[in-house]
């Protein structure tokens, strides 16, 4: 069977930890979208791993697959694999021949476009990893795929076509000096066919040498046929999905569960017969721009509370180190996610971070133009106009969370249970796990989706 792990909010909900937790029963862990914009954390026995491309199952020695829906920067991939090997792991990662490749000019253009938008509301606050420009080229049918790296001659031909366009875009549209006397050397080499060709055919050589490329759909179908368990590891989150998120403050792929099929080549019926677990952070965090109706800001008390949660929860971007914006849990956002993904279960993390507060609030619904609404409106402009109707819950105190995890759900403080059960009721979905700390053991497990 399959278990799909999906972020239900704005990314960084603790997906890596849940993949690690339930992944013990899996044979293969596959990513289906995104690239090295992701930063997934696994904490095993006090050792922390931050993974951006290698699927989180690597910590438990599971086979990892980067599906066709991913965009892969081979430089990051190999760096991460080498680093994990140095740390004593043996990551076995297979990359879909159909996955698209992030090239140096994608990263440069990501930065150039963000810079061009910097004085306006249009700036997204991307991770700068070239994600958007790479997906643009995929859809524009001028992208390079992993299989292209295995064919140096074909690679050169494709690069000659596309790099000329990218250079013109940088120079003529954005007015960037690509290789004049004052040009930045890194920018120059990002538009140099020979330099790219040399570097990327070398990645192709290594991919071949380590026998890393696969036809992802066929590879996974074969495993499933043999009775193996497959976990799909979503990156990012539903509210930054290109279709279901708050466009344009989104990533350029579909983190929602439907893409687990499209982004790997496994049929939607296979994904649908399995479980889809929504990962929820007990409050909101957001890196990057865009509205956030329940954001804690605007007055001293809110800012102090945000600062407290940010420090307690270590809310600084895994990839970029940026401080994350913080808000109360947004229930309309979660209702939207439960519908768009078809959650069969929930993992609610970070309830330890809220411990010690006198009261904890949630946005239960919104007030939009005098009407009470219960799910996300379709436009970001409307979402920005939403005023949250807050509900308050009595706080819970800080306890020995490791002991709670060991004892089980009944040991969770009563007020925290009331909060959790409210969320479960609103989404009409059972809770499978409650995160009470970053470590693998700091989780209260109620149900294992593989059992
Ligand atoms: P992901 O992108 O969804 O995998 O999440 P990140 O790894 O970017 O961010 C989650 C952070 O919270 C990581 O540092 C995790 O180790 C940590 N974390 C996960 N679950 C919990 C939890 O229940 N409590 C606390 N305090 N930290 C958690
Ligand atoms: P994980 O998998 C949180 C955000 C960026 C930006 C927007 C677009 O760790 O949950 P991009 O570089 O993708 O074009 O940026 O999406 N973003 C994330 N936020 N967690 C992530 O991944 C994210 N990946 C992208 O901050 O607002
Ligand atoms: Mg993350």
Tab-separated table of C-alpha atoms and ligand atoms in Angstrom:
chain	number	residue	atom	x	y	z
A	1	UNK	CA	0.000	0.000	0.000
A	2	UNK	CA	0.982	3.632	-0.092
A	3	UNK	CA	0.987	6.411	2.494
A	4	UNK	CA	1.166	9.987	1.250
A	5	UNK	CA	2.479	12.677	3.576
A	6	UNK	CA	1.234	16.183	2.738
A	7	UNK	CA	1.795	19.589	4.287
A	8	UNK	CA	-1.585	21.088	5.166
A	9	UNK	CA	-0.442	24.690	5.619
A	10	UNK	CA	2.502	26.739	4.366
A	11	UNK	CA	5.375	24.250	4.530
A	12	UNK	CA	7.611	23.342	7.470
A	13	UNK	CA	4.825	21.519	9.327
A	14	UNK	CA	7.234	18.740	10.316
A	15	UNK	CA	6.734	16.436	7.317
A	16	UNK	CA	10.282	15.057	7.485
A	17	UNK	CA	9.754	13.916	11.065
A	18	UNK	CA	6.500	12.147	10.196
A	19	UNK	CA	8.068	10.453	7.160
A	20	UNK	CA	10.767	9.224	9.514
A	21	UNK	CA	8.238	8.150	12.143
A	22	UNK	CA	5.923	6.112	9.934
A	23	UNK	CA	8.577	5.349	7.317
A	24	UNK	CA	9.918	2.472	9.347
A	25	UNK	CA	7.292	0.268	7.711
A	26	UNK	CA	8.048	1.576	4.199
A	27	UNK	CA	10.422	0.025	1.696
A	28	UNK	CA	10.627	3.023	-0.603
A	29	UNK	CA	10.165	6.757	0.068
A	30	UNK	CA	9.449	8.881	-3.008
A	31	UNK	CA	9.311	12.642	-3.441
A	32	UNK	CA	6.801	13.702	-6.121
A	33	UNK	CA	7.348	17.459	-6.497
A	34	UNK	CA	9.536	20.387	-5.552
A	35	UNK	CA	13.281	20.389	-5.307
A	36	UNK	CA	15.918	21.796	-3.006
A	37	UNK	CA	13.541	24.521	-1.858
A	38	UNK	CA	12.442	21.889	0.670
A	39	UNK	CA	14.171	21.492	4.011
A	40	UNK	CA	12.982	18.423	5.890
A	41	UNK	CA	14.285	17.681	9.353
A	42	UNK	CA	14.724	14.265	10.917
A	43	UNK	CA	16.029	13.966	14.464
A	44	UNK	CA	17.201	10.489	15.340
A	45	UNK	CA	18.618	9.915	18.808
A	46	UNK	CA	19.815	13.500	19.144
A	47	UNK	CA	21.364	13.620	15.662
A	48	UNK	CA	19.700	16.102	13.327
A	49	UNK	CA	19.525	15.664	9.552
A	50	UNK	CA	18.296	18.460	7.285
A	51	UNK	CA	17.355	17.066	3.913
A	52	UNK	CA	16.472	19.057	0.848
A	53	UNK	CA	16.468	16.470	-1.946
A	54	UNK	CA	17.339	13.089	-0.512
A	55	UNK	CA	14.011	11.620	0.676
A	56	UNK	CA	13.763	11.519	4.472
A	57	UNK	CA	13.605	7.716	4.495
A	58	UNK	CA	17.400	7.728	3.991
A	59	UNK	CA	17.879	8.066	7.732
A	60	UNK	CA	16.246	4.639	8.113
A	61	UNK	CA	18.088	3.261	5.089
A	62	UNK	CA	15.042	3.197	2.816
A	63	UNK	CA	15.356	3.406	-0.961
A	64	UNK	CA	14.629	6.987	-2.050
A	65	UNK	CA	13.081	8.060	-5.350
A	66	UNK	CA	12.916	11.546	-6.839
A	67	UNK	CA	9.890	11.315	-9.100
A	68	UNK	CA	9.299	12.910	-12.495
A	69	UNK	CA	7.400	15.750	-10.795
A	70	UNK	CA	10.536	16.924	-8.983
A	71	UNK	CA	13.036	19.481	-10.188
A	72	UNK	CA	16.533	18.333	-9.414
A	73	UNK	CA	19.672	20.355	-8.893
A	74	UNK	CA	22.331	17.649	-9.300
A	75	UNK	CA	24.937	19.766	-7.506
A	76	UNK	CA	22.789	19.864	-4.352
A	77	UNK	CA	21.832	16.235	-4.707
A	78	UNK	CA	25.406	14.970	-4.858
A	79	UNK	CA	26.540	17.334	-2.128
A	80	UNK	CA	23.775	16.033	0.111
A	81	UNK	CA	24.501	12.393	-0.701
A	82	UNK	CA	28.226	12.887	-0.032
A	83	UNK	CA	27.502	14.680	3.215
A	84	UNK	CA	25.175	11.916	4.414
A	85	UNK	CA	27.791	9.306	3.480
A	86	UNK	CA	30.384	11.222	5.514
A	87	UNK	CA	27.941	11.051	8.415
A	88	UNK	CA	27.703	7.287	8.176
A	89	UNK	CA	24.475	6.826	6.198
A	90	UNK	CA	24.256	4.984	2.877
A	91	UNK	CA	21.605	6.867	0.885
A	92	UNK	CA	20.270	4.873	-2.064
A	93	UNK	CA	18.587	7.497	-4.256
A	94	UNK	CA	17.025	6.859	-7.668
A	95	UNK	CA	16.151	9.780	-9.892
A	96	UNK	CA	13.414	9.736	-12.514
A	97	UNK	CA	14.739	10.075	-16.047
A	98	UNK	CA	11.748	12.346	-16.628
A	99	UNK	CA	12.532	14.716	-13.742
A	100	UNK	CA	13.591	18.197	-14.834
A	101	UNK	CA	17.000	19.626	-14.095
A	102	UNK	CA	17.657	22.928	-12.358
A	103	UNK	CA	20.424	24.684	-14.270
A	104	UNK	CA	22.598	27.582	-13.099
A	105	UNK	CA	20.623	30.107	-15.145
A	106	UNK	CA	17.402	29.068	-13.385
A	107	UNK	CA	18.818	30.084	-10.043
A	108	UNK	CA	20.182	33.339	-11.408
A	109	UNK	CA	16.868	34.192	-13.089
A	110	UNK	CA	14.965	33.368	-9.891
A	111	UNK	CA	17.065	36.012	-8.127
A	112	UNK	CA	16.806	38.517	-10.990
A	113	UNK	CA	13.021	38.302	-11.109
A	114	UNK	CA	12.663	38.614	-7.338
A	115	UNK	CA	14.942	41.646	-7.467
A	116	UNK	CA	12.833	43.165	-10.244
A	117	UNK	CA	9.738	42.711	-8.051
A	118	UNK	CA	11.423	43.831	-4.859
A	119	UNK	CA	9.755	47.219	-4.640
A	120	UNK	CA	6.277	45.871	-5.247
A	121	UNK	CA	3.729	43.560	-3.666
A	122	UNK	CA	4.600	40.996	-6.310
A	123	UNK	CA	7.777	39.762	-4.625
A	124	UNK	CA	7.227	36.166	-3.526
A	125	UNK	CA	10.212	35.709	-1.246
A	126	UNK	CA	11.339	32.533	-2.993
A	127	UNK	CA	14.087	30.316	-1.692
A	128	UNK	CA	16.210	31.415	-4.669
A	129	UNK	CA	16.775	27.832	-5.770
A	130	UNK	CA	15.538	28.308	-9.336
A	131	UNK	CA	12.354	26.329	-8.753
A	132	UNK	CA	9.914	28.607	-10.608
A	133	UNK	CA	12.114	29.169	-13.681
A	134	UNK	CA	12.732	25.417	-13.985
A	135	UNK	CA	9.026	24.530	-13.883
A	136	UNK	CA	8.402	27.349	-16.388
A	137	UNK	CA	10.813	25.719	-18.809
A	138	UNK	CA	9.234	22.318	-18.205
A	139	UNK	CA	5.817	23.628	-19.168
A	140	UNK	CA	7.370	25.666	-21.996
A	141	UNK	CA	8.825	22.453	-23.440
A	142	UNK	CA	12.362	23.763	-23.401
A	143	UNK	CA	13.483	22.154	-20.145
A	144	UNK	CA	16.247	19.602	-19.740
A	145	UNK	CA	15.477	16.300	-18.127
A	146	UNK	CA	17.682	13.977	-16.114
A	147	UNK	CA	17.871	11.612	-19.108
A	148	UNK	CA	19.366	14.475	-21.163
A	149	UNK	CA	22.394	14.534	-18.872
A	150	UNK	CA	23.202	10.991	-19.978
A	151	UNK	CA	23.542	12.078	-23.620
A	152	UNK	CA	26.309	14.717	-23.883
A	153	UNK	CA	25.711	15.458	-27.575
A	154	UNK	CA	21.992	15.967	-27.242
A	155	UNK	CA	22.643	17.997	-24.110
A	156	UNK	CA	24.844	20.448	-26.001
A	157	UNK	CA	22.277	20.928	-28.722
A	158	UNK	CA	19.509	21.639	-26.229
A	159	UNK	CA	21.697	23.991	-24.213
A	160	UNK	CA	22.643	25.958	-27.300
A	161	UNK	CA	18.992	26.594	-28.026
A	162	UNK	CA	17.881	27.474	-24.538
A	163	UNK	CA	20.865	29.351	-23.107
A	164	UNK	CA	20.714	31.928	-25.917
A	165	UNK	CA	17.111	32.653	-24.917
A	166	UNK	CA	17.932	32.896	-21.230
A	167	UNK	CA	20.826	35.218	-21.911
A	168	UNK	CA	18.554	37.482	-23.955
A	169	UNK	CA	15.979	37.409	-21.178
A	170	UNK	CA	18.540	38.453	-18.562
A	171	UNK	CA	20.119	41.131	-20.730
A	172	UNK	CA	17.276	42.550	-22.790
A	173	UNK	CA	14.309	42.183	-20.467
A	174	UNK	CA	15.928	42.589	-17.053
A	175	UNK	CA	18.950	44.683	-18.132
A	176	UNK	CA	21.480	42.505	-16.347
A	177	UNK	CA	25.089	42.666	-17.465
A	178	UNK	CA	25.844	38.984	-18.070
A	179	UNK	CA	29.443	39.077	-19.303
A	180	UNK	CA	30.624	42.629	-19.710
A	181	UNK	CA	33.842	43.732	-17.970
A	182	UNK	CA	31.962	44.494	-14.718
A	183	UNK	CA	29.759	41.408	-14.752
A	184	UNK	CA	29.614	39.024	-11.836
A	185	UNK	CA	31.614	35.910	-12.687
A	186	UNK	CA	29.009	33.513	-11.304
A	187	UNK	CA	26.296	35.147	-13.388
A	188	UNK	CA	28.490	34.936	-16.477
A	189	UNK	CA	29.164	31.216	-16.103
A	190	UNK	CA	25.439	30.558	-15.599
A	191	UNK	CA	24.905	31.566	-19.226
A	192	UNK	CA	28.003	29.888	-20.678
A	193	UNK	CA	27.129	26.806	-22.719
A	194	UNK	CA	30.615	25.272	-22.479
A	195	UNK	CA	30.827	25.673	-18.706
A	196	UNK	CA	27.337	24.257	-18.162
A	197	UNK	CA	27.932	21.416	-20.578
A	198	UNK	CA	31.127	20.379	-18.854
A	199	UNK	CA	29.610	20.458	-15.371
A	200	UNK	CA	26.331	18.782	-16.250
A	201	UNK	CA	27.750	15.996	-18.413
A	202	UNK	CA	29.892	15.170	-15.413
A	203	UNK	CA	26.732	14.868	-13.293
A	204	UNK	CA	25.327	12.619	-15.999
A	205	UNK	CA	28.435	10.467	-15.821
A	206	UNK	CA	28.056	10.083	-12.062
A	207	UNK	CA	24.323	9.326	-12.324
A	208	UNK	CA	25.153	6.561	-14.777
A	209	UNK	CA	28.136	5.273	-12.833
A	210	UNK	CA	26.073	4.984	-9.649
A	211	UNK	CA	23.150	3.538	-11.588
A	212	UNK	CA	20.829	6.170	-10.160
A	213	UNK	CA	18.356	6.833	-12.956
A	214	UNK	CA	15.019	5.040	-13.224
A	215	UNK	CA	11.703	5.098	-14.985
A	216	UNK	CA	10.003	6.106	-11.741
A	217	UNK	CA	6.488	4.880	-12.540
A	218	UNK	CA	7.678	1.452	-13.663
A	219	UNK	CA	10.119	1.199	-10.748
A	220	UNK	CA	7.447	1.997	-8.148
A	221	UNK	CA	4.722	-0.114	-9.770
A	222	UNK	CA	7.052	-3.087	-9.716
A	223	UNK	CA	7.810	-2.562	-6.031
A	224	UNK	CA	4.116	-2.214	-5.181
A	225	UNK	CA	3.287	-5.319	-7.209
A	226	UNK	CA	5.809	-7.257	-5.147
A	227	UNK	CA	3.949	-6.233	-2.000
A	228	UNK	CA	6.333	-3.524	-0.875
A	229	UNK	CA	5.169	-0.449	1.024
A	230	UNK	CA	5.674	2.953	-0.555
A	231	UNK	CA	5.583	6.307	1.131
A	232	UNK	CA	5.141	9.534	-0.824
A	233	UNK	CA	6.873	12.483	0.803
A	234	UNK	CA	5.231	15.763	-0.110
A	235	UNK	CA	7.268	18.928	0.096
A	236	UNK	CA	5.961	22.464	0.788
A	237	UNK	CA	2.267	22.702	1.741
A	238	UNK	CA	-1.279	23.064	0.437
A	239	UNK	CA	-1.518	26.840	0.862
A	240	UNK	CA	1.587	27.326	-1.279
A	241	UNK	CA	0.375	24.898	-3.979
A	242	UNK	CA	0.459	26.491	-7.449
A	243	UNK	CA	-3.254	25.665	-7.945
A	244	UNK	CA	-4.706	25.467	-4.455
A	245	UNK	CA	-2.527	27.975	-2.639
A	246	UNK	CA	-2.598	31.740	-2.371
A	247	UNK	CA	-1.321	32.582	-5.824
A	248	UNK	CA	1.083	34.229	-6.614
A	249	UNK	CA	2.686	33.728	-3.169
A	250	UNK	CA	3.169	30.056	-3.887
A	251	UNK	CA	5.726	27.573	-5.063
A	252	UNK	CA	5.592	26.381	-8.672
A	253	UNK	CA	4.440	22.801	-8.096
A	254	UNK	CA	1.532	20.856	-6.564
A	255	UNK	CA	2.256	19.629	-3.050
A	256	UNK	CA	-1.350	18.358	-2.825
A	257	UNK	CA	-1.904	14.614	-2.762
A	258	UNK	CA	-3.191	14.263	-6.327
A	259	UNK	CA	0.281	15.018	-7.557
A	260	UNK	CA	1.708	11.978	-5.765
A	261	UNK	CA	0.294	10.075	-8.750
A	262	UNK	CA	1.245	12.508	-11.522
A	263	UNK	CA	4.647	13.257	-10.033
A	264	UNK	CA	5.728	9.617	-9.837
A	265	UNK	CA	3.807	7.738	-12.527
A	266	UNK	CA	1.781	5.614	-10.105
A	267	UNK	CA	-1.972	5.580	-10.784
A	268	UNK	CA	-4.310	7.788	-8.737
A	269	UNK	CA	-6.270	4.687	-7.728
A	270	UNK	CA	-3.144	3.284	-6.098
A	271	UNK	CA	-2.579	6.501	-4.168
A	272	UNK	CA	-6.299	6.692	-3.339
A	273	UNK	CA	-6.457	3.171	-1.982
A	274	UNK	CA	-3.733	4.115	0.474
A	275	UNK	CA	-3.694	6.688	3.249
A	276	UNK	CA	-3.177	10.431	2.935
A	277	UNK	CA	-1.851	11.962	6.128
A	278	UNK	CA	-2.103	15.721	6.568
A	279	UNK	CA	0.697	17.245	8.571
A	280	UNK	CA	-0.441	20.149	10.726
A	281	UNK	CA	1.653	22.532	12.756
A	282	UNK	CA	-0.305	23.547	15.871
A	283	UNK	CA	0.143	27.210	14.873
A	284	UNK	CA	1.168	28.858	11.581
A	285	UNK	CA	4.572	29.725	10.279
A	286	UNK	CA	5.344	31.276	6.952
A	287	UNK	CA	8.554	32.164	5.126
A	288	UNK	CA	7.991	34.502	2.233
A	289	UNK	CA	5.319	37.033	1.356
A	290	UNK	CA	1.545	36.896	1.143
A	291	UNK	CA	-1.418	37.481	3.440
A	292	UNK	CA	-1.853	35.646	6.716
A	293	UNK	CA	-5.137	36.584	8.443
A	294	UNK	CA	-4.230	35.003	11.788
A	295	UNK	CA	-0.693	36.437	11.836
A	296	UNK	CA	0.526	37.638	15.217
A	297	UNK	CA	1.570	41.201	14.487
A	298	UNK	CA	0.480	44.798	14.689
A	299	UNK	CA	0.637	45.425	18.452
A	300	UNK	CA	3.226	44.836	21.139
A	301	UNK	CA	1.440	41.903	22.722
A	302	UNK	CA	1.082	40.041	19.424
A	303	UNK	CA	4.654	40.757	18.378
A	304	UNK	CA	5.916	39.490	21.739
A	305	UNK	CA	3.854	36.352	21.427
A	306	UNK	CA	5.150	35.784	17.886
A	307	UNK	CA	8.695	36.263	19.108
A	308	UNK	CA	8.104	33.783	21.944
A	309	UNK	CA	6.723	31.124	19.582
A	310	UNK	CA	9.464	31.799	17.032
A	311	UNK	CA	12.151	31.221	19.658
A	312	UNK	CA	10.456	28.213	21.287
A	313	UNK	CA	9.738	26.590	17.935
A	314	UNK	CA	13.057	27.546	16.286
A	315	UNK	CA	11.073	29.192	13.511
A	316	UNK	CA	13.896	30.125	11.179
A	317	UNK	CA	13.931	28.786	7.604
A	318	UNK	CA	15.769	25.479	7.174
A	319	UNK	CA	16.892	26.442	3.673
A	320	UNK	CA	17.427	30.194	3.963
A	321	UNK	CA	17.682	30.910	7.703
A	322	UNK	CA	15.009	33.631	7.391
A	323	UNK	CA	12.874	34.232	10.505
A	324	UNK	CA	9.438	32.729	9.864
A	325	UNK	CA	6.281	34.787	10.330
A	326	UNK	CA	4.031	33.294	12.992
A	327	UNK	CA	0.252	33.146	13.487
A	328	UNK	CA	-2.521	31.247	15.204
A	329	UNK	CA	-3.810	28.053	13.660
A	330	UNK	CA	-6.110	28.832	10.719
A	331	UNK	CA	-9.017	26.365	10.568
A	332	UNK	CA	-10.458	27.545	7.203
A	333	UNK	CA	-7.002	26.843	5.750
A	334	UNK	CA	-7.142	23.340	7.203
A	335	UNK	CA	-10.697	22.665	5.976
A	336	UNK	CA	-9.500	23.644	2.505
A	337	UNK	CA	-6.503	21.304	2.827
A	338	UNK	CA	-8.597	18.392	4.121
A	339	UNK	CA	-10.858	18.674	1.083
A	340	UNK	CA	-8.173	19.274	-1.543
A	341	UNK	CA	-6.079	16.343	-0.307
A	342	UNK	CA	-8.706	13.943	1.018
A	343	UNK	CA	-6.922	13.406	4.320
A	344	UNK	CA	-7.504	10.037	5.945
A	345	UNK	CA	-5.509	10.975	9.037
A	346	UNK	CA	-3.689	13.860	10.707
A	347	UNK	CA	-0.363	14.335	12.429
A	348	UNK	CA	-0.455	17.463	14.584
A	349	UNK	CA	2.983	18.719	15.578
A	350	UNK	CA	4.505	21.310	17.881
A	351	UNK	CA	1.965	21.276	20.689
A	352	UNK	CA	4.950	21.472	23.058
A	353	UNK	CA	5.877	24.841	21.538
A	354	UNK	CA	2.579	26.397	22.660
A	355	UNK	CA	2.941	25.036	26.215
A	356	UNK	CA	3.171	27.699	28.873
A	357	UNK	CA	0.839	30.197	27.202
A	358	UNK	CA	-2.183	31.300	29.263
A	359	UNK	CA	-4.434	30.898	26.305
A	360	UNK	CA	-4.154	29.617	22.782
A	361	UNK	CA	-6.292	30.954	19.957
A	362	UNK	CA	-7.379	29.627	16.586
A	363	UNK	CA	-9.019	31.304	13.628
A	364	UNK	CA	-12.271	29.316	13.545
A	365	UNK	CA	-13.817	31.084	10.542
A	366	UNK	CA	-13.432	34.373	8.689
A	367	UNK	CA	-15.542	37.426	8.335
A	368	UNK	CA	-15.513	38.404	4.649
A	369	UNK	CA	-17.680	41.317	3.516
A	370	UNK	CA	-20.042	40.792	6.446
A	371	UNK	CA	-20.437	37.064	5.896
A	372	UNK	CA	-18.996	34.215	7.924
A	373	UNK	CA	-16.926	31.902	5.721
A	374	UNK	CA	-15.452	28.577	6.721
A	375	UNK	CA	-12.931	27.810	4.011
A	376	UNK	CA	-10.358	29.689	1.952
A	377	UNK	CA	-11.763	32.059	-0.655
A	378	UNK	CA	-10.450	31.422	-4.170
A	379	UNK	CA	-8.556	34.664	-4.579
A	380	UNK	CA	-5.676	35.944	-2.551
A	381	UNK	CA	-7.162	39.437	-2.617
A	382	UNK	CA	-10.264	38.099	-0.863
A	383	UNK	CA	-8.150	36.132	1.561
A	384	UNK	CA	-6.275	39.309	2.452
A	385	UNK	CA	-9.642	40.908	3.318
A	386	UNK	CA	-10.636	38.098	5.664
A	387	UNK	CA	-10.880	38.947	9.345
A	388	UNK	CA	-10.471	35.853	11.487
A	389	UNK	CA	-13.115	34.971	14.081
A	390	UNK	CA	-10.899	33.772	16.874
A	391	UNK	CA	-11.763	31.070	19.398
A	392	UNK	CA	-9.793	30.763	22.582
A	393	UNK	CA	-8.640	27.661	24.392
A	394	UNK	CA	-7.172	27.458	27.894
A	395	UNK	CA	-3.428	26.948	27.687
A	396	UNK	CA	-1.500	23.921	28.906
A	397	UNK	CA	1.662	23.832	30.902
A	398	UNK	CA	5.058	22.617	29.888
A	399	UNK	CA	5.537	19.031	30.965
A	400	UNK	CA	8.056	16.255	30.456
A	401	UNK	CA	7.112	15.634	26.835
A	402	UNK	CA	9.377	12.619	26.402
A	403	UNK	CA	7.481	10.957	29.251
A	404	UNK	CA	4.160	11.945	27.646
A	405	UNK	CA	5.257	10.354	24.364
A	406	UNK	CA	6.108	7.175	26.185
A	407	UNK	CA	2.881	7.026	28.176
A	408	UNK	CA	0.613	7.796	25.271
A	409	UNK	CA	-2.270	10.064	24.369
A	410	UNK	CA	-3.937	10.054	27.792
A	411	UNK	CA	-0.813	11.646	29.245
A	412	UNK	CA	-1.155	14.680	26.958
A	413	UNK	CA	-2.342	17.632	29.111
A	414	UNK	CA	-6.147	17.837	29.121
A	415	UNK	CA	-6.323	21.325	27.615
A	416	UNK	CA	-4.026	20.289	24.766
A	417	UNK	CA	-6.283	17.309	24.120
A	418	UNK	CA	-9.279	19.626	23.926
A	419	UNK	CA	-7.420	21.667	21.309
A	420	UNK	CA	-6.418	18.574	19.304
A	421	UNK	CA	-9.897	17.094	19.406
A	422	UNK	CA	-11.423	20.363	18.239
A	423	UNK	CA	-9.157	20.266	15.155
A	424	UNK	CA	-9.931	16.612	14.498
A	425	UNK	CA	-13.702	17.292	14.798
A	426	UNK	CA	-13.595	20.328	12.526
A	427	UNK	CA	-11.788	18.323	9.842
A	428	UNK	CA	-13.721	15.159	10.534
A	429	UNK	CA	-10.418	13.292	10.436
A	430	UNK	CA	-8.702	11.083	13.012
A	431	UNK	CA	-5.425	12.013	14.598
A	432	UNK	CA	-2.682	9.474	13.909
A	433	UNK	CA	0.153	11.223	15.707
A	434	UNK	CA	0.872	14.198	17.949
A	435	UNK	CA	4.300	15.812	17.846
A	436	UNK	CA	5.573	16.902	21.250
A	437	UNK	CA	9.193	17.597	20.283
A	438	UNK	CA	11.550	17.328	17.313
A	439	UNK	CA	12.882	13.833	18.059
A	440	UNK	CA	11.569	10.592	16.601
A	441	UNK	CA	10.633	9.436	20.109
A	442	UNK	CA	8.912	12.719	20.924
A	443	UNK	CA	5.733	11.705	19.199
A	444	UNK	CA	2.523	10.277	20.585
A	445	UNK	CA	1.361	7.641	18.121
A	446	UNK	CA	-2.348	6.836	18.025
A	447	UNK	CA	-2.445	4.904	14.781
A	448	UNK	CA	0.111	3.727	12.230
A	449	UNK	CA	-1.196	4.297	8.671
A	450	UNK	CA	0.705	1.256	7.383
A	451	UNK	CA	-1.063	-1.084	9.820
B	1	LIG	P1	9.182	20.057	7.056
B	1	LIG	O1	9.708	20.950	6.005
B	1	LIG	O2	7.689	19.952	7.029
B	1	LIG	O3	9.817	18.690	7.076
B	1	LIG	O4	9.535	20.755	8.447
B	1	LIG	P2	10.934	21.466	8.834
B	1	LIG	O5	11.931	20.424	9.104
B	1	LIG	O6	11.288	22.533	7.866
B	1	LIG	O7	10.504	22.242	10.146
B	1	LIG	C1	10.014	21.598	11.258
B	1	LIG	C2	10.934	21.871	12.464
B	1	LIG	O8	10.241	21.572	13.643
B	1	LIG	C3	12.167	20.999	12.474
B	1	LIG	O9	13.207	21.669	13.115
B	1	LIG	C4	11.718	19.789	13.282
B	1	LIG	O10	12.761	19.088	13.901
B	1	LIG	C5	10.832	20.455	14.303
B	1	LIG	N1	9.710	19.660	14.789
B	1	LIG	C6	8.947	18.752	14.124
B	1	LIG	N2	7.920	18.317	14.905
B	1	LIG	C7	8.050	18.980	16.084
B	1	LIG	C8	7.283	19.002	17.310
B	1	LIG	O11	6.272	18.319	17.468
B	1	LIG	N3	7.730	19.837	18.291
B	1	LIG	C9	8.832	20.619	18.154
B	1	LIG	N4	9.195	21.412	19.173
B	1	LIG	N5	9.567	20.635	17.015
B	1	LIG	C10	9.176	19.829	16.001
B	2	LIG	P1	9.276	22.392	2.995
B	2	LIG	O1	9.208	21.174	2.102
B	2	LIG	C1	8.163	26.573	3.554
B	2	LIG	C2	8.048	29.070	-0.050
B	2	LIG	C3	9.083	30.162	-0.213
B	2	LIG	C4	8.276	31.175	-0.990
B	2	LIG	C5	7.455	30.297	-1.937
B	2	LIG	C6	8.060	30.121	-3.318
B	2	LIG	O2	10.502	22.457	3.818
B	2	LIG	O3	8.015	22.519	3.779
B	2	LIG	P2	10.120	28.729	-4.216
B	2	LIG	O4	11.575	28.822	-3.890
B	2	LIG	O5	9.521	27.387	-3.969
B	2	LIG	O6	9.803	29.239	-5.595
B	2	LIG	O7	9.418	29.766	-3.199
B	2	LIG	O8	7.369	29.034	-1.294
B	2	LIG	N1	8.594	27.723	0.183
B	2	LIG	C7	8.547	27.076	1.366
B	2	LIG	N2	8.096	27.481	2.561
B	2	LIG	N3	8.622	25.319	3.399
B	2	LIG	C8	9.056	24.884	2.195
B	2	LIG	O9	9.400	23.599	1.963
B	2	LIG	C9	9.067	25.795	1.117
B	2	LIG	N4	9.439	25.713	-0.180
B	2	LIG	C10	9.129	26.891	-0.740
B	2	LIG	O10	9.490	30.657	1.039
B	2	LIG	O11	7.379	31.850	-0.138
B	3	LIG	MG1	10.942	22.608	5.799
